[in-house]
XYZ file of N, CA, C and O in Angstrom:
352
model
N -26.559 -17.931 4.283
C -25.409 -17.128 4.642
C -24.771 -17.720 5.898
O -25.458 -18.090 6.838
N -23.470 -17.775 5.889
C -22.751 -18.373 7.007
C -22.543 -17.358 8.137
O -22.384 -16.164 7.897
N -22.522 -17.875 9.348
C -22.331 -17.030 10.519
C -20.943 -16.388 10.492
O -20.782 -15.213 10.839
N -19.945 -17.129 10.055
C -18.578 -16.601 10.019
C -18.459 -15.405 9.082
O -17.744 -14.444 9.379
N -19.164 -15.468 7.970
C -19.127 -14.357 7.015
C -19.748 -13.100 7.626
O -19.216 -11.996 7.484
N -20.853 -13.270 8.311
C -21.509 -12.134 8.963
C -20.617 -11.564 10.063
O -20.506 -10.345 10.222
N -19.955 -12.437 10.810
C -19.042 -11.972 11.851
C -17.897 -11.172 11.251
O -17.479 -10.155 11.803
N -17.376 -11.605 10.106
C -16.298 -10.858 9.441
C -16.789 -9.493 8.985
O -16.074 -8.500 9.081
N -18.013 -9.435 8.451
C -18.560 -8.146 8.006
C -18.722 -7.182 9.174
O -18.398 -6.005 9.071
N -19.250 -7.684 10.283
C -19.463 -6.835 11.456
C -18.124 -6.354 12.010
O -17.947 -5.165 12.319
N -17.165 -7.252 12.118
C -15.846 -6.864 12.631
C -15.182 -5.861 11.689
O -14.562 -4.887 12.144
N -15.315 -6.069 10.390
C -14.738 -5.136 9.414
C -15.374 -3.758 9.531
O -14.677 -2.742 9.489
N -16.680 -3.728 9.683
C -17.371 -2.447 9.814
C -16.944 -1.720 11.078
O -16.734 -0.496 11.062
N -16.790 -2.443 12.172
C -16.363 -1.819 13.424
C -14.943 -1.274 13.327
O -14.676 -0.135 13.730
N -14.032 -2.074 12.804
C -12.641 -1.626 12.669
C -12.560 -0.404 11.772
O -11.903 0.593 12.097
N -13.231 -0.468 10.640
C -13.164 0.635 9.689
C -13.792 1.907 10.251
O -13.241 3.002 10.095
N -14.912 1.778 10.938
C -15.579 2.956 11.497
C -14.739 3.611 12.590
O -14.502 4.829 12.558
N -14.261 2.827 13.540
C -13.500 3.386 14.653
C -12.202 4.014 14.164
O -11.855 5.146 14.523
N -11.474 3.301 13.327
C -10.179 3.814 12.861
C -10.337 5.010 11.934
O -9.526 5.941 11.975
N -11.375 5.011 11.099
C -11.585 6.149 10.204
C -11.967 7.396 10.989
O -11.518 8.500 10.663
N -12.780 7.233 12.019
C -13.115 8.387 12.857
C -11.876 8.943 13.554
O -11.684 10.157 13.634
N -11.016 8.058 14.049
C -9.785 8.506 14.699
C -8.856 9.190 13.690
O -8.282 10.241 13.979
N -8.720 8.598 12.498
C -7.853 9.183 11.472
C -8.369 10.548 11.036
O -7.582 11.491 10.841
N -9.671 10.686 10.893
C -10.250 11.972 10.509
C -10.043 13.002 11.608
O -9.726 14.165 11.337
N -10.211 12.590 12.849
C -9.965 13.504 13.973
C -8.527 13.979 14.023
O -8.261 15.165 14.264
N -7.588 13.085 13.793
C -6.175 13.487 13.767
C -5.890 14.441 12.611
O -5.128 15.398 12.752
N -6.508 14.202 11.466
C -6.313 15.093 10.317
C -6.900 16.477 10.600
O -6.292 17.498 10.268
N -8.065 16.519 11.223
C -8.670 17.811 11.574
C -7.801 18.530 12.600
O -7.563 19.732 12.501
N -7.321 17.796 13.586
C -6.456 18.389 14.605
C -5.172 18.938 13.984
O -4.669 19.972 14.419
N -4.655 18.278 12.957
C -3.412 18.753 12.330
C -3.608 20.110 11.656
O -2.656 20.884 11.538
N -4.823 20.408 11.241
C -5.081 21.699 10.609
C -5.412 22.802 11.584
O -5.363 23.976 11.238
N -5.745 22.451 12.816
C -6.164 23.467 13.776
C -5.174 23.685 14.914
O -5.377 24.588 15.723
N -4.127 22.874 14.984
C -3.187 22.962 16.097
C -2.321 24.221 15.958
O -2.011 24.668 14.860
N -1.969 24.809 17.106
C -1.196 26.047 17.113
C 0.305 25.829 17.240
O 1.079 26.733 16.958
N 0.729 24.663 17.679
C 2.158 24.412 17.861
C 2.839 24.268 16.504
O 2.389 23.495 15.669
N 3.912 24.986 16.292
C 4.608 24.877 15.013
C 5.266 23.508 14.854
O 5.887 22.991 15.770
N 5.098 22.929 13.685
C 5.720 21.648 13.386
C 4.924 20.427 13.786
O 5.301 19.318 13.439
N 3.838 20.586 14.511
C 3.086 19.411 14.934
C 2.037 18.989 13.906
O 1.560 17.857 13.956
N 1.692 19.858 12.988
C 0.706 19.530 11.954
C 1.110 18.360 11.075
O 0.329 17.422 10.891
N 2.321 18.370 10.516
C 2.729 17.232 9.682
C 2.797 15.918 10.455
O 2.489 14.857 9.915
N 3.189 15.976 11.714
C 3.231 14.761 12.523
C 1.850 14.168 12.742
O 1.656 12.958 12.641
N 0.892 15.034 13.038
C -0.480 14.552 13.221
C -1.065 14.034 11.912
O -1.829 13.063 11.907
N -0.697 14.655 10.790
C -1.168 14.170 9.495
C -0.555 12.799 9.199
O -1.214 11.925 8.631
N 0.697 12.595 9.616
C 1.326 11.288 9.465
C 0.637 10.218 10.292
O 0.459 9.080 9.838
N 0.244 10.577 11.509
C -0.501 9.645 12.357
C -1.838 9.305 11.706
O -2.284 8.155 11.721
N -2.473 10.302 11.109
C -3.737 10.075 10.426
C -3.563 9.106 9.257
O -4.367 8.183 9.080
N -2.521 9.297 8.476
C -2.249 8.395 7.347
C -1.972 6.976 7.832
O -2.491 6.009 7.274
N -1.147 6.861 8.862
C -0.803 5.535 9.384
C -2.029 4.822 9.946
O -2.207 3.616 9.737
N -2.893 5.563 10.623
C -4.103 4.961 11.187
C -5.031 4.481 10.081
O -5.605 3.392 10.166
N -5.169 5.272 9.033
C -6.003 4.859 7.909
C -5.462 3.616 7.218
O -6.217 2.708 6.862
N -4.150 3.564 7.047
C -3.542 2.381 6.429
C -3.715 1.143 7.313
O -3.978 0.042 6.817
N -3.572 1.329 8.625
C -3.767 0.200 9.532
C -5.219 -0.274 9.522
O -5.486 -1.473 9.643
N -6.166 0.650 9.367
C -7.574 0.266 9.312
C -7.849 -0.603 8.086
O -8.495 -1.654 8.178
N -7.335 -0.177 6.941
C -7.554 -0.961 5.727
C -6.832 -2.303 5.805
O -7.365 -3.317 5.345
N -5.658 -2.321 6.402
C -4.939 -3.587 6.572
C -5.708 -4.517 7.503
O -5.798 -5.718 7.247
N -6.285 -3.964 8.560
C -7.091 -4.767 9.479
C -8.301 -5.374 8.806
O -8.627 -6.549 9.023
N -8.961 -4.609 7.966
C -10.122 -5.130 7.246
C -9.698 -6.249 6.302
O -10.373 -7.275 6.191
N -8.571 -6.060 5.613
C -8.079 -7.102 4.706
C -7.702 -8.361 5.489
O -7.961 -9.473 5.025
N -7.103 -8.201 6.673
C -6.748 -9.363 7.496
C -7.978 -10.102 8.010
O -8.019 -11.330 8.003
N -8.963 -9.360 8.467
C -10.186 -9.975 8.981
C -10.861 -10.809 7.899
O -11.350 -11.906 8.151
N -10.869 -10.303 6.682
C -11.527 -11.011 5.579
C -10.608 -11.990 4.860
O -10.995 -12.549 3.838
N -9.412 -12.184 5.390
C -8.443 -13.146 4.860
C -8.165 -12.924 3.379
O -8.163 -13.840 2.574
N -7.900 -11.676 3.037
C -7.558 -11.295 1.664
C -6.088 -10.916 1.605
O -5.435 -10.730 2.625
N -5.583 -10.748 0.386
C -4.204 -10.297 0.210
C -4.040 -8.911 0.821
O -4.912 -8.061 0.684
N -2.913 -8.666 1.463
C -2.724 -7.389 2.163
C -2.337 -6.254 1.220
O -2.866 -5.158 1.314
N -1.396 -6.494 0.345
C -0.867 -5.418 -0.491
C -1.698 -5.320 -1.771
O -1.507 -6.079 -2.714
N -2.650 -4.392 -1.759
C -3.486 -4.122 -2.931
C -3.706 -2.619 -3.028
O -3.326 -1.849 -2.147
N -4.343 -2.226 -4.094
C -4.663 -0.808 -4.280
C -5.714 -0.331 -3.273
O -5.847 0.872 -3.038
N -6.441 -1.257 -2.663
C -7.445 -0.875 -1.676
C -6.830 -0.202 -0.454
O -7.505 0.546 0.259
N -5.561 -0.444 -0.200
C -4.907 0.195 0.946
C -4.871 1.710 0.801
O -4.839 2.432 1.787
N -4.875 2.195 -0.433
C -4.842 3.646 -0.656
C -6.089 4.341 -0.113
O -6.050 5.534 0.169
N -7.180 3.605 0.043
C -8.381 4.204 0.639
C -8.144 4.610 2.087
O -8.845 5.472 2.609
N -7.167 4.008 2.727
C -6.830 4.382 4.097
C -6.291 5.796 4.201
O -6.353 6.427 5.252
N -5.755 6.312 3.105
C -5.229 7.677 3.096
C -6.317 8.718 2.838
O -6.057 9.916 2.932
N -7.501 8.272 2.501
C -8.579 9.193 2.114
C -8.920 10.245 3.168
O -9.038 11.423 2.825
N -9.081 9.904 4.450
C -9.399 10.959 5.432
C -8.332 12.050 5.489
O -8.648 13.238 5.523
N -7.066 11.654 5.475
C -5.987 12.635 5.545
C -5.947 13.491 4.283
O -5.736 14.708 4.357
N -6.170 12.892 3.133
C -6.127 13.640 1.870
C -7.284 14.629 1.787
O -7.094 15.793 1.414
N -8.472 14.199 2.157
C -9.645 15.088 2.068
C -9.518 16.257 3.031
O -9.694 17.421 2.651
N -9.190 15.974 4.286
C -9.082 17.049 5.277
C -7.884 17.941 4.974
O -7.971 19.172 5.073
N -6.770 17.336 4.581
C -5.592 18.144 4.214
C -5.871 19.049 3.041
O -5.434 20.215 3.015
N -6.600 18.555 2.050
C -6.966 19.381 0.895
C -7.874 20.528 1.309
O -7.726 21.658 0.825
N -8.794 20.241 2.207
C -9.694 21.295 2.671
C -8.932 22.415 3.363
O -9.138 23.599 3.077
N -8.032 22.045 4.268
C -7.266 23.074 4.981
C -6.299 23.807 4.050
O -6.025 24.981 4.239
N -5.782 23.130 3.051
C -4.883 23.792 2.111
C -5.658 24.790 1.243
O -5.173 25.883 0.959
N -6.872 24.429 0.841
C -7.670 25.316 -0.025
C -8.261 26.504 0.731
O -8.421 27.576 0.163
N -8.610 26.278 2.012
C -9.224 27.365 2.768
C -8.193 28.243 3.455
O -8.561 29.251 4.073
N -6.955 27.852 3.375
C -5.886 28.719 3.863
C -5.569 28.576 5.283
O -4.951 29.226 5.966
């Protein structure tokens, strides 16, 4: 196994973990915030952060950027948004 490949895996894991935690936090905050109108904005930030995380992973691994894998970046916002929509 090459050192460069391991470095790419580690960097990908770090980028994905940090950005996904931030995106999930923004999505949770969008459901609990009291200010009117700020929920959709925070959900948008969550979506953008997730998309940037997936784009970063694709860039680190030198893969094509525009693929269906980018949709996984929206997963934290979709899951948390669905939870808050279902629980009222």
